[in-house]
Amino acid sequence: FFYFPETHGISFRIQISVKEVLDTDVLLKLLFHLPVNYPSTVPDISVTSDQLTRAQCMDVREKLLEEAKKHLSEPMVHDLILWVQQHLKDVIKQSATVFNEKPTLSKVTEDGIWMLLLNLDHMRAKAKYVKTVEKWASDLRLTGRLMFMGKIILILLQGDRNSIKEYLILQKTSKVDVDSSGKKCKEKMMRVLCETELQSQHKRFQMFEVKEYSAPEELQKEFETAGLKTLFSEFVSPLLK
């Protein structure tokens, strides 16, 4: 089981079906991460569903976090699941009206754009792993690079802060690779090198791309072109030694 670096705790997934929302059953996938000091701290929650838009999932997540704050210091996961089953209809109705008025992603600008730099130790099932990372980046509207240089594997992501948090949860809790015996396994050898708000000197990546570099100078140039010289010298240079 993978523990979060900043707070040990447990993560678990729950799948629930909510009846007759928008005339169909909605299957919600909820991912709860309970920090070590839970329930005096609210859990981190991720919401996904094939029947809802990304913005609607974000709205459900926000409402669940608001609800969680009312239950501080008492075990709340069960109450939150009951709450979402009873109130999903209302959240989606509100969300739909807001969604129709503003086609842009709601609340993206609230926290500004964030950037995340990850270092992976290895990819045994490389093709499948790369596909998974590309899909997550696309689903969460994140841009950036998956970079290979010799044995070094880096993932640089830019986007909405909530999306970056969700990406981290997916990366840590999904079976993305295979172990030495070929069995599916979770990512246990990942390091978060840097997580920061995008500054004015940093360039926004327009898309997510997978790139291979044949020399450290090429990798360095990629970072410098994006205005990330400091990021390279602080976090990437030590890996190249």
Short mmCIF file of C-alpha atoms in Angstrom, two decimals:
data_model
loop_
_atom_site.label_atom_id
_atom_site.label_comp_id
_atom_site.label_asym_id
_atom_site.label_seq_id
_atom_site.Cartn_x
_atom_site.Cartn_y
_atom_site.Cartn_z
CA PHE A 1 0.00 0.00 0.00
CA PHE A 2 1.41 3.40 -0.89
CA TYR A 3 1.69 6.02 1.83
CA PHE A 4 1.67 9.70 0.99
CA PRO A 5 5.05 11.31 1.63
CA GLU A 6 3.71 14.32 3.55
CA THR A 7 1.15 12.52 5.71
CA HIS A 8 0.98 8.81 6.23
CA GLY A 9 -2.56 7.57 6.05
CA ILE A 10 -4.78 5.26 4.10
CA SER A 11 -6.52 5.55 0.77
CA PHE A 12 -9.47 3.54 -0.39
CA ARG A 13 -11.89 3.56 -3.30
CA ILE A 14 -15.67 3.23 -3.08
CA GLN A 15 -18.04 2.77 -5.98
CA ILE A 16 -21.67 3.77 -5.49
CA SER A 17 -24.62 3.85 -7.81
CA VAL A 18 -27.04 6.75 -7.38
CA LYS A 19 -30.53 6.03 -8.74
CA GLU A 20 -32.46 8.13 -11.22
CA VAL A 21 -30.27 11.16 -11.55
CA LEU A 22 -30.92 12.77 -14.94
CA ASP A 23 -33.12 9.70 -15.69
CA THR A 24 -30.22 7.28 -15.48
CA ASP A 25 -28.25 5.56 -12.74
CA VAL A 26 -25.01 7.40 -12.09
CA LEU A 27 -22.00 5.34 -11.06
CA LEU A 28 -19.72 7.42 -8.87
CA LYS A 29 -16.17 6.41 -8.02
CA LEU A 30 -15.01 8.05 -4.82
CA LEU A 31 -11.43 7.94 -3.61
CA PHE A 32 -10.83 8.91 0.02
CA HIS A 33 -7.39 9.55 1.45
CA LEU A 34 -7.53 9.68 5.24
CA PRO A 35 -4.55 11.52 6.72
CA VAL A 36 -3.00 10.24 9.93
CA ASN A 37 -4.83 12.83 12.07
CA TYR A 38 -8.26 11.97 10.58
CA PRO A 39 -11.01 12.67 11.64
CA SER A 40 -9.70 15.92 13.11
CA THR A 41 -8.65 16.73 9.51
CA VAL A 42 -10.93 16.30 6.51
CA PRO A 43 -10.01 13.52 4.08
CA ASP A 44 -8.77 14.29 0.59
CA ILE A 45 -11.50 13.24 -1.83
CA SER A 46 -11.42 12.51 -5.53
CA VAL A 47 -14.64 12.03 -7.55
CA THR A 48 -14.90 10.46 -11.00
CA SER A 49 -17.84 9.23 -13.04
CA ASP A 50 -18.32 8.27 -16.67
CA GLN A 51 -21.83 9.78 -16.67
CA LEU A 52 -20.84 13.21 -15.36
CA THR A 53 -18.72 15.96 -16.86
CA ARG A 54 -15.39 16.79 -15.29
CA ALA A 55 -16.82 20.08 -13.96
CA GLN A 56 -19.75 18.24 -12.33
CA CYS A 57 -17.32 15.84 -10.63
CA MET A 58 -15.36 18.82 -9.34
CA ASP A 59 -18.59 20.35 -8.00
CA VAL A 60 -19.54 17.12 -6.22
CA ARG A 61 -16.04 16.98 -4.72
CA GLU A 62 -16.25 20.58 -3.48
CA LYS A 63 -19.67 19.98 -1.90
CA LEU A 64 -18.38 16.79 -0.22
CA LEU A 65 -15.40 18.69 1.22
CA GLU A 66 -17.76 21.41 2.52
CA GLU A 67 -19.92 18.69 4.09
CA ALA A 68 -16.83 17.00 5.58
CA LYS A 69 -15.94 20.21 7.45
CA LYS A 70 -19.28 19.95 9.32
CA HIS A 71 -18.30 16.51 10.62
CA LEU A 72 -14.80 17.30 11.91
CA SER A 73 -13.56 15.11 14.79
CA GLU A 74 -16.10 12.35 14.09
CA PRO A 75 -15.69 9.49 11.58
CA MET A 76 -17.42 10.88 8.50
CA VAL A 77 -16.86 8.72 5.42
CA HIS A 78 -20.12 6.79 5.89
CA ASP A 79 -22.07 10.06 6.39
CA LEU A 80 -20.46 11.59 3.29
CA ILE A 81 -21.48 8.59 1.16
CA LEU A 82 -25.08 8.83 2.43
CA TRP A 83 -25.03 12.57 1.81
CA VAL A 84 -23.88 12.23 -1.81
CA GLN A 85 -26.55 9.58 -2.48
CA GLN A 86 -29.25 11.93 -1.20
CA HIS A 87 -27.98 15.19 -2.69
CA LEU A 88 -26.30 14.29 -5.96
CA LYS A 89 -29.40 15.29 -7.91
CA ASP A 90 -29.36 18.84 -6.50
CA VAL A 91 -25.62 19.29 -6.99
CA ILE A 92 -25.86 18.21 -10.63
CA LYS A 93 -28.88 20.46 -11.26
CA GLN A 94 -26.99 23.47 -9.90
CA SER A 95 -23.87 22.39 -11.71
CA ALA A 96 -25.74 22.00 -15.02
CA THR A 97 -27.09 25.55 -14.91
CA VAL A 98 -23.70 26.99 -14.01
CA PHE A 99 -22.11 24.75 -16.60
CA ASN A 100 -24.42 25.98 -19.36
CA GLU A 101 -23.80 29.61 -18.54
CA LYS A 102 -20.03 29.28 -18.46
CA PRO A 103 -18.53 26.71 -20.77
CA THR A 104 -15.10 27.36 -19.25
CA LEU A 105 -13.88 25.08 -16.48
CA SER A 106 -15.32 26.38 -13.23
CA LYS A 107 -12.94 27.82 -10.64
CA VAL A 108 -9.78 27.12 -12.61
CA THR A 109 -8.32 30.52 -11.87
CA GLU A 110 -9.10 30.38 -8.16
CA ASP A 111 -5.79 28.79 -7.20
CA GLY A 112 -3.79 29.88 -10.24
CA ILE A 113 -1.85 27.38 -12.33
CA TRP A 114 0.35 24.89 -10.51
CA MET A 115 3.33 22.85 -11.55
CA LEU A 116 4.45 19.42 -10.39
CA LEU A 117 7.74 17.65 -11.07
CA LEU A 118 7.93 13.90 -10.40
CA ASN A 119 10.80 11.45 -10.65
CA LEU A 120 10.04 7.78 -11.38
CA ASP A 121 12.57 5.07 -10.66
CA HIS A 122 11.65 2.76 -13.55
CA MET A 123 8.91 1.64 -15.94
CA ARG A 124 8.88 -2.07 -16.59
CA ALA A 125 5.71 -2.05 -18.72
CA LYS A 126 6.75 1.15 -20.46
CA ALA A 127 4.20 1.32 -23.32
CA LYS A 128 1.21 0.72 -21.03
CA TYR A 129 2.57 3.07 -18.35
CA VAL A 130 3.12 5.89 -20.87
CA LYS A 131 -0.43 5.44 -22.25
CA THR A 132 -1.86 5.64 -18.72
CA VAL A 133 0.04 8.85 -17.90
CA GLU A 134 -1.09 10.40 -21.22
CA LYS A 135 -4.72 9.48 -20.50
CA TRP A 136 -4.64 10.95 -16.99
CA ALA A 137 -3.03 14.16 -18.22
CA SER A 138 -5.68 14.46 -20.93
CA ASP A 139 -8.61 13.65 -18.57
CA LEU A 140 -7.41 16.19 -16.01
CA ARG A 141 -6.52 18.82 -18.64
CA LEU A 142 -2.87 18.90 -17.58
CA THR A 143 -0.06 19.91 -19.93
CA GLY A 144 3.66 19.24 -19.70
CA ARG A 145 6.17 16.52 -20.48
CA LEU A 146 6.97 12.90 -19.74
CA MET A 147 10.75 12.90 -20.15
CA PHE A 148 13.20 10.04 -20.61
CA MET A 149 16.95 10.66 -20.43
CA GLY A 150 19.03 7.50 -20.02
CA LYS A 151 17.65 5.89 -16.86
CA ILE A 152 16.07 9.12 -15.64
CA ILE A 153 12.26 9.41 -15.92
CA LEU A 154 10.61 12.75 -15.12
CA ILE A 155 7.00 13.89 -15.30
CA LEU A 156 6.42 17.64 -15.42
CA LEU A 157 2.78 18.74 -15.17
CA GLN A 158 1.03 22.11 -15.25
CA GLY A 159 -2.63 22.82 -14.57
CA ASP A 160 -5.36 23.48 -12.06
CA ARG A 161 -4.23 22.70 -8.50
CA ASN A 162 -7.11 20.28 -7.81
CA SER A 163 -6.31 18.40 -11.01
CA ILE A 164 -2.66 18.11 -10.00
CA LYS A 165 -3.71 16.73 -6.60
CA GLU A 166 -6.01 14.25 -8.33
CA TYR A 167 -3.20 13.20 -10.65
CA LEU A 168 -0.97 12.47 -7.64
CA ILE A 169 -3.68 10.33 -6.06
CA LEU A 170 -4.14 8.36 -9.31
CA GLN A 171 -0.39 7.91 -9.72
CA LYS A 172 -0.03 6.58 -6.19
CA THR A 173 -3.10 4.36 -5.95
CA SER A 174 -3.52 2.81 -9.43
CA LYS A 175 -1.76 -0.30 -10.68
CA VAL A 176 0.35 1.40 -13.32
CA ASP A 177 3.27 -0.98 -13.77
CA VAL A 178 4.30 -4.61 -13.36
CA ASP A 179 6.74 -6.03 -10.82
CA SER A 180 9.72 -8.27 -11.60
CA SER A 181 7.44 -11.30 -11.85
CA GLY A 182 5.11 -9.52 -14.31
CA LYS A 183 2.27 -8.92 -11.80
CA LYS A 184 0.47 -5.56 -11.91
CA CYS A 185 1.72 -3.23 -9.19
CA LYS A 186 1.36 0.30 -7.87
CA GLU A 187 4.00 3.01 -8.19
CA LYS A 188 6.07 2.78 -5.02
CA MET A 189 9.30 4.40 -6.20
CA MET A 190 8.06 7.85 -7.12
CA ARG A 191 9.44 11.07 -5.67
CA VAL A 192 7.75 14.45 -5.75
CA LEU A 193 10.69 16.73 -6.55
CA CYS A 194 8.75 19.98 -6.61
CA GLU A 195 5.17 21.27 -6.37
CA THR A 196 4.74 25.00 -6.81
CA GLU A 197 2.55 27.74 -8.24
CA LEU A 198 3.48 28.79 -11.78
CA GLN A 199 5.39 32.10 -11.73
CA SER A 200 5.33 34.80 -14.40
CA GLN A 201 8.75 33.76 -15.76
CA HIS A 202 7.59 30.17 -16.30
CA LYS A 203 6.21 29.32 -19.72
CA ARG A 204 2.91 27.43 -20.03
CA PHE A 205 3.14 24.17 -21.95
CA GLN A 206 0.37 24.04 -24.57
CA MET A 207 0.06 20.25 -24.60
CA PHE A 208 1.28 17.08 -22.92
CA GLU A 209 4.11 15.35 -24.82
CA VAL A 210 6.31 12.31 -24.31
CA LYS A 211 9.95 13.04 -25.16
CA GLU A 212 13.25 11.16 -25.15
CA TYR A 213 16.55 13.03 -24.78
CA SER A 214 19.92 11.63 -25.79
CA ALA A 215 22.06 13.95 -23.65
CA PRO A 216 21.71 15.95 -20.40
CA GLU A 217 22.23 19.18 -22.41
CA GLU A 218 19.04 18.47 -24.41
CA LEU A 219 17.07 17.97 -21.21
CA GLN A 220 18.53 21.13 -19.72
CA LYS A 221 17.56 23.09 -22.85
CA GLU A 222 13.93 21.86 -22.54
CA PHE A 223 13.76 23.28 -19.00
CA GLU A 224 15.54 26.52 -19.87
CA THR A 225 13.28 27.19 -22.88
CA ALA A 226 10.29 26.89 -20.52
CA GLY A 227 11.85 29.40 -18.09
CA LEU A 228 12.56 26.60 -15.61
CA LYS A 229 16.33 27.00 -15.26
CA THR A 230 16.19 27.09 -11.45
CA LEU A 231 13.96 24.03 -11.32
CA PHE A 232 16.50 22.17 -13.45
CA SER A 233 19.56 23.17 -11.43
CA GLU A 234 17.86 22.51 -8.07
CA PHE A 235 16.07 19.24 -8.73
CA VAL A 236 17.22 17.66 -12.01
CA SER A 237 20.98 18.33 -12.01
CA PRO A 238 21.56 16.22 -8.85
CA LEU A 239 19.93 13.24 -10.62
CA LEU A 240 22.36 13.49 -13.52
CA LYS A 241 25.45 13.18 -11.33
#
